[in-house]
Amino acid sequence: MRFASLGSGSRGNATLVSSAGTTLLIDCGFGMREAIRRMQTLHLDPATLAGILVTHEHIDHVRGVSALARRFGLTVYMTVGSWLSLQPDPRIDVVLVTPEETWSIGNLDITPVTVPHDAREPVQYLIEADRYRLGILTDLGMVTPHVLKRYRQCDALFIECNHDVRMLDYGPYPPSLKRRVSGRLGHLSNRQAAELLQTLGTDRLQRLVASHLSEKNNLPELAFEALSPLLDGDESRLVIAQQGRTVDWQSVS
């Protein structure tokens, strides 16, 4: 199994996962042309995608979904709640998925996991192939017992490190937005991400990708500082995803 990021942050998120010739795109928060350009830098032809998984309806996750699906005839997978919020183009092939029910596309087994976030029916994804497990875990305001149960035993993990608490407190956001970001339906801070990892354990993790960093309320070095002590001195396992550039293909094996 291998995976990559087209970019991650408050202005656009998209993740690729591939195994045995099947490649999926998880979200597409970039415009279609930019998404295609970024995929080309990873030597991926978007026409070869097997589908697009949607986590929720926020624009930084779905901006390019419809256009990309129309252009390449891709099937889009989303929850009923996301479908009701988005009301996608009827020309797109949409498959409605049920949270916590696993299905397969090619060699990939996919489980949408319910998370607390301020969207209509948000999910994140666990993807398994050949006994390896990739966890996508961004856009959640708090860590629930259910999340802890689901995300144990991952071989690779995208984890949200949206903000540094101090930077958010003293940053430019209005008070209402600060409360939303830091609330129970908002986003995880660096500290919360580290506490989650400490509970899950990192012995099995081959790759850890810090994701969804706010450009105004976080810094890559702060996310690195929060997570790297949990990796037993092997900082090579940690990658910091950023808004402006891709994360090249990473493998678990």
Short mmCIF file of C-alpha atoms in Angstrom, two decimals:
data_model
loop_
_atom_site.label_atom_id
_atom_site.label_comp_id
_atom_site.label_asym_id
_atom_site.label_seq_id
_atom_site.Cartn_x
_atom_site.Cartn_y
_atom_site.Cartn_z
CA MET A 1 0.00 0.00 0.00
CA ARG A 2 1.18 3.54 -0.72
CA PHE A 3 -0.29 6.98 -0.21
CA ALA A 4 0.39 10.65 -0.90
CA SER A 5 -1.06 14.09 -0.19
CA LEU A 6 -1.90 16.68 -2.83
CA GLY A 7 -1.81 19.25 -0.03
CA SER A 8 -3.44 19.81 3.32
CA GLY A 9 -4.63 22.84 5.24
CA SER A 10 -7.53 25.23 5.65
CA ARG A 11 -7.69 26.05 1.92
CA GLY A 12 -7.67 22.58 0.42
CA ASN A 13 -7.19 18.90 1.27
CA ALA A 14 -6.79 15.80 -0.88
CA THR A 15 -5.17 12.43 -0.21
CA LEU A 16 -4.31 9.53 -2.52
CA VAL A 17 -4.12 5.88 -1.53
CA SER A 18 -3.15 3.05 -3.85
CA SER A 19 -2.67 -0.71 -3.77
CA ALA A 20 -2.43 -3.39 -6.46
CA GLY A 21 -3.44 -1.04 -9.25
CA THR A 22 -6.41 0.54 -7.45
CA THR A 23 -6.02 4.24 -6.59
CA LEU A 24 -8.55 6.34 -4.68
CA LEU A 25 -8.72 10.06 -4.00
CA ILE A 26 -9.98 11.04 -0.56
CA ASP A 27 -11.55 14.51 -0.82
CA CYS A 28 -10.61 17.14 -3.36
CA GLY A 29 -10.51 20.60 -1.84
CA PHE A 30 -8.57 22.04 -4.78
CA GLY A 31 -10.02 23.29 -8.04
CA MET A 32 -9.95 20.71 -10.81
CA ARG A 33 -7.01 22.21 -12.71
CA GLU A 34 -4.89 22.55 -9.59
CA ALA A 35 -5.78 19.03 -8.48
CA ILE A 36 -4.77 17.63 -11.87
CA ARG A 37 -1.52 19.61 -11.78
CA ARG A 38 -0.65 18.25 -8.36
CA MET A 39 -1.50 14.70 -9.35
CA GLN A 40 0.77 15.05 -12.37
CA THR A 41 3.66 16.03 -10.09
CA LEU A 42 3.10 12.64 -8.43
CA HIS A 43 3.08 10.95 -11.85
CA LEU A 44 -0.60 10.02 -11.54
CA ASP A 45 -3.10 10.21 -14.37
CA PRO A 46 -6.45 11.22 -12.81
CA ALA A 47 -8.26 9.14 -15.43
CA THR A 48 -6.91 6.04 -13.66
CA LEU A 49 -8.62 6.85 -10.34
CA ALA A 50 -11.11 4.25 -9.13
CA GLY A 51 -13.23 6.85 -7.32
CA ILE A 52 -13.39 9.73 -4.85
CA LEU A 53 -14.22 9.29 -1.17
CA VAL A 54 -15.77 12.35 0.52
CA THR A 55 -15.35 12.90 4.26
CA HIS A 56 -17.78 15.83 4.60
CA GLU A 57 -19.20 18.80 2.75
CA HIS A 58 -16.86 21.66 3.76
CA ILE A 59 -15.44 23.49 0.76
CA ASP A 60 -11.80 22.79 1.63
CA HIS A 61 -12.61 19.10 1.07
CA VAL A 62 -15.02 19.16 -1.89
CA ARG A 63 -14.17 22.20 -4.04
CA GLY A 64 -13.02 20.11 -7.00
CA VAL A 65 -14.98 16.89 -6.47
CA SER A 66 -17.83 17.51 -8.92
CA ALA A 67 -15.69 18.90 -11.72
CA LEU A 68 -13.13 16.10 -11.41
CA ALA A 69 -15.85 13.42 -11.31
CA ARG A 70 -17.55 14.85 -14.40
CA ARG A 71 -14.30 15.24 -16.33
CA PHE A 72 -13.10 11.67 -15.76
CA GLY A 73 -16.35 9.79 -15.13
CA LEU A 74 -15.46 8.98 -11.53
CA THR A 75 -17.78 7.51 -8.91
CA VAL A 76 -18.09 9.59 -5.74
CA TYR A 77 -18.72 7.96 -2.35
CA MET A 78 -20.31 9.95 0.48
CA THR A 79 -22.73 9.69 3.39
CA VAL A 80 -26.39 10.60 3.07
CA GLY A 81 -25.77 13.67 5.20
CA SER A 82 -23.01 14.89 2.91
CA TRP A 83 -25.21 14.23 -0.12
CA LEU A 84 -28.07 16.24 1.39
CA SER A 85 -25.73 19.14 2.14
CA LEU A 86 -23.94 19.12 -1.21
CA GLN A 87 -26.83 18.24 -3.55
CA PRO A 88 -24.25 17.08 -6.11
CA ASP A 89 -24.63 17.35 -9.87
CA PRO A 90 -27.11 14.63 -10.95
CA ARG A 91 -24.78 13.74 -13.82
CA ILE A 92 -22.26 12.38 -11.29
CA ASP A 93 -22.39 8.76 -10.21
CA VAL A 94 -22.81 8.92 -6.42
CA VAL A 95 -22.75 5.92 -4.09
CA LEU A 96 -24.15 6.53 -0.61
CA VAL A 97 -22.14 4.91 2.16
CA THR A 98 -23.13 3.97 5.69
CA PRO A 99 -20.78 4.93 8.54
CA GLU A 100 -19.05 1.94 10.15
CA GLU A 101 -19.93 -0.43 7.26
CA THR A 102 -16.94 -1.73 5.29
CA TRP A 103 -16.95 -2.17 1.53
CA SER A 104 -14.24 -2.85 -1.06
CA ILE A 105 -12.94 -1.23 -4.21
CA GLY A 106 -10.40 -3.42 -5.91
CA ASN A 107 -7.81 -4.46 -3.36
CA LEU A 108 -8.82 -1.76 -0.85
CA ASP A 109 -11.21 -2.37 2.07
CA ILE A 110 -12.76 0.92 3.17
CA THR A 111 -14.48 1.77 6.45
CA PRO A 112 -16.03 5.22 7.03
CA VAL A 113 -15.68 6.14 10.71
CA THR A 114 -18.02 8.56 12.48
CA VAL A 115 -16.26 11.57 14.00
CA PRO A 116 -17.39 14.71 15.87
CA HIS A 117 -17.24 17.69 13.50
CA ASP A 118 -19.56 20.55 12.55
CA ALA A 119 -20.85 18.95 9.37
CA ARG A 120 -24.05 17.05 8.60
CA GLU A 121 -22.75 13.46 8.67
CA PRO A 122 -18.96 13.61 8.74
CA VAL A 123 -16.74 10.56 8.52
CA GLN A 124 -13.05 9.81 8.27
CA TYR A 125 -11.66 6.65 6.70
CA LEU A 126 -9.76 3.49 7.52
CA ILE A 127 -8.35 1.77 4.46
CA GLU A 128 -6.83 -1.70 4.54
CA ALA A 129 -4.96 -3.80 1.97
CA ASP A 130 -2.79 -6.89 2.37
CA ARG A 131 -3.05 -6.73 6.17
CA TYR A 132 -1.85 -3.11 6.31
CA ARG A 133 -4.03 -0.31 7.64
CA LEU A 134 -4.00 3.40 6.76
CA GLY A 135 -5.96 5.80 8.95
CA ILE A 136 -7.22 9.18 7.73
CA LEU A 137 -8.13 11.25 10.79
CA THR A 138 -8.59 14.97 10.27
CA ASP A 139 -11.47 17.37 10.93
CA LEU A 140 -12.62 16.33 14.38
CA GLY A 141 -13.00 18.49 17.44
CA MET A 142 -12.29 15.90 20.10
CA VAL A 143 -11.10 12.35 20.53
CA THR A 144 -13.96 10.02 21.43
CA PRO A 145 -13.72 6.45 22.79
CA HIS A 146 -15.07 5.32 19.43
CA VAL A 147 -12.23 7.04 17.56
CA LEU A 148 -9.68 5.51 19.92
CA LYS A 149 -11.14 2.05 19.37
CA ARG A 150 -11.24 2.38 15.60
CA TYR A 151 -7.77 3.84 15.02
CA ARG A 152 -5.70 1.36 16.98
CA GLN A 153 -3.22 -0.79 15.06
CA CYS A 154 -2.65 1.55 12.11
CA ASP A 155 0.50 1.09 10.03
CA ALA A 156 0.22 4.65 8.70
CA LEU A 157 -1.83 7.59 9.92
CA PHE A 158 -2.81 11.04 8.72
CA ILE A 159 -3.51 12.95 11.93
CA GLU A 160 -4.92 16.45 12.31
CA CYS A 161 -2.64 19.07 13.83
CA ASN A 162 -4.78 22.07 13.01
CA HIS A 163 -3.61 24.66 15.49
CA ASP A 164 -1.28 25.60 18.27
CA VAL A 165 -3.42 26.68 21.23
CA ARG A 166 -1.36 29.77 21.99
CA MET A 167 -1.24 30.89 18.35
CA LEU A 168 -5.02 30.47 18.06
CA ASP A 169 -5.62 32.40 21.29
CA TYR A 170 -3.49 35.35 20.17
CA GLY A 171 -4.19 35.06 16.44
CA PRO A 172 -6.34 37.11 14.06
CA TYR A 173 -9.53 35.04 14.15
CA PRO A 174 -12.64 36.64 15.73
CA PRO A 175 -13.71 35.12 19.07
CA SER A 176 -16.61 33.18 17.51
CA LEU A 177 -14.30 31.46 15.02
CA LYS A 178 -11.73 30.72 17.73
CA ARG A 179 -14.46 29.00 19.74
CA ARG A 180 -15.53 27.00 16.70
CA VAL A 181 -12.01 25.85 15.85
CA SER A 182 -11.18 24.83 19.41
CA GLY A 183 -14.62 23.44 20.23
CA ARG A 184 -15.86 19.87 20.50
CA LEU A 185 -16.97 19.92 16.85
CA GLY A 186 -13.96 21.81 15.52
CA HIS A 187 -10.36 20.75 14.96
CA LEU A 188 -7.61 19.01 16.91
CA SER A 189 -4.70 21.04 18.25
CA ASN A 190 -1.09 19.87 18.25
CA ARG A 191 -1.49 18.97 21.92
CA GLN A 192 -4.65 16.92 21.31
CA ALA A 193 -2.97 15.09 18.42
CA ALA A 194 -0.02 14.22 20.64
CA GLU A 195 -2.31 13.00 23.42
CA LEU A 196 -4.22 10.86 20.92
CA LEU A 197 -0.99 9.32 19.63
CA GLN A 198 0.24 8.68 23.14
CA THR A 199 -2.95 6.74 23.87
CA LEU A 200 -2.92 4.81 20.59
CA GLY A 201 0.78 3.99 20.75
CA THR A 202 3.23 4.37 17.88
CA ASP A 203 5.16 1.09 17.84
CA ARG A 204 3.34 -0.17 14.75
CA LEU A 205 3.34 3.14 12.86
CA GLN A 206 5.62 3.12 9.84
CA ARG A 207 4.47 6.55 8.64
CA LEU A 208 2.81 9.46 10.45
CA VAL A 209 1.58 12.50 8.50
CA ALA A 210 0.67 15.65 10.43
CA SER A 211 -2.19 17.18 8.44
CA HIS A 212 -4.64 20.08 8.14
CA LEU A 213 -2.23 22.63 9.66
CA SER A 214 -3.72 26.12 9.81
CA GLU A 215 -1.53 28.65 8.05
CA LYS A 216 -2.59 31.34 10.55
CA ASN A 217 -2.70 29.33 13.77
CA ASN A 218 0.12 26.80 13.47
CA LEU A 219 3.65 26.24 12.22
CA PRO A 220 5.21 23.04 10.82
CA GLU A 221 7.95 23.19 13.46
CA LEU A 222 5.35 23.31 16.26
CA ALA A 223 3.55 20.25 14.92
CA PHE A 224 6.89 18.47 14.59
CA GLU A 225 7.85 19.46 18.14
CA ALA A 226 4.57 18.04 19.48
CA LEU A 227 4.67 14.69 17.68
CA SER A 228 8.33 13.74 17.23
CA PRO A 229 8.99 12.85 20.91
CA LEU A 230 6.46 10.02 20.55
CA LEU A 231 8.43 8.24 17.82
CA ASP A 232 11.26 6.82 19.94
CA GLY A 233 13.91 8.89 18.22
CA ASP A 234 12.94 7.77 14.70
CA GLU A 235 11.86 11.12 13.27
CA SER A 236 12.10 9.73 9.73
CA ARG A 237 8.63 8.26 10.25
CA LEU A 238 7.08 11.75 10.56
CA VAL A 239 6.03 13.92 7.62
CA ILE A 240 4.44 17.38 7.92
CA ALA A 241 1.84 17.95 5.19
CA GLN A 242 1.47 21.55 4.08
CA GLN A 243 -0.96 23.57 2.01
CA GLY A 244 1.34 24.66 -0.76
CA ARG A 245 3.00 21.41 -1.76
CA THR A 246 2.44 17.71 -2.16
CA VAL A 247 3.69 14.94 0.07
CA ASP A 248 5.34 12.40 -2.22
CA TRP A 249 4.32 8.75 -2.27
CA GLN A 250 4.91 6.97 1.04
CA SER A 251 4.78 3.19 1.39
CA VAL A 252 3.94 0.71 4.12
CA SER A 253 5.20 -2.83 3.74
#
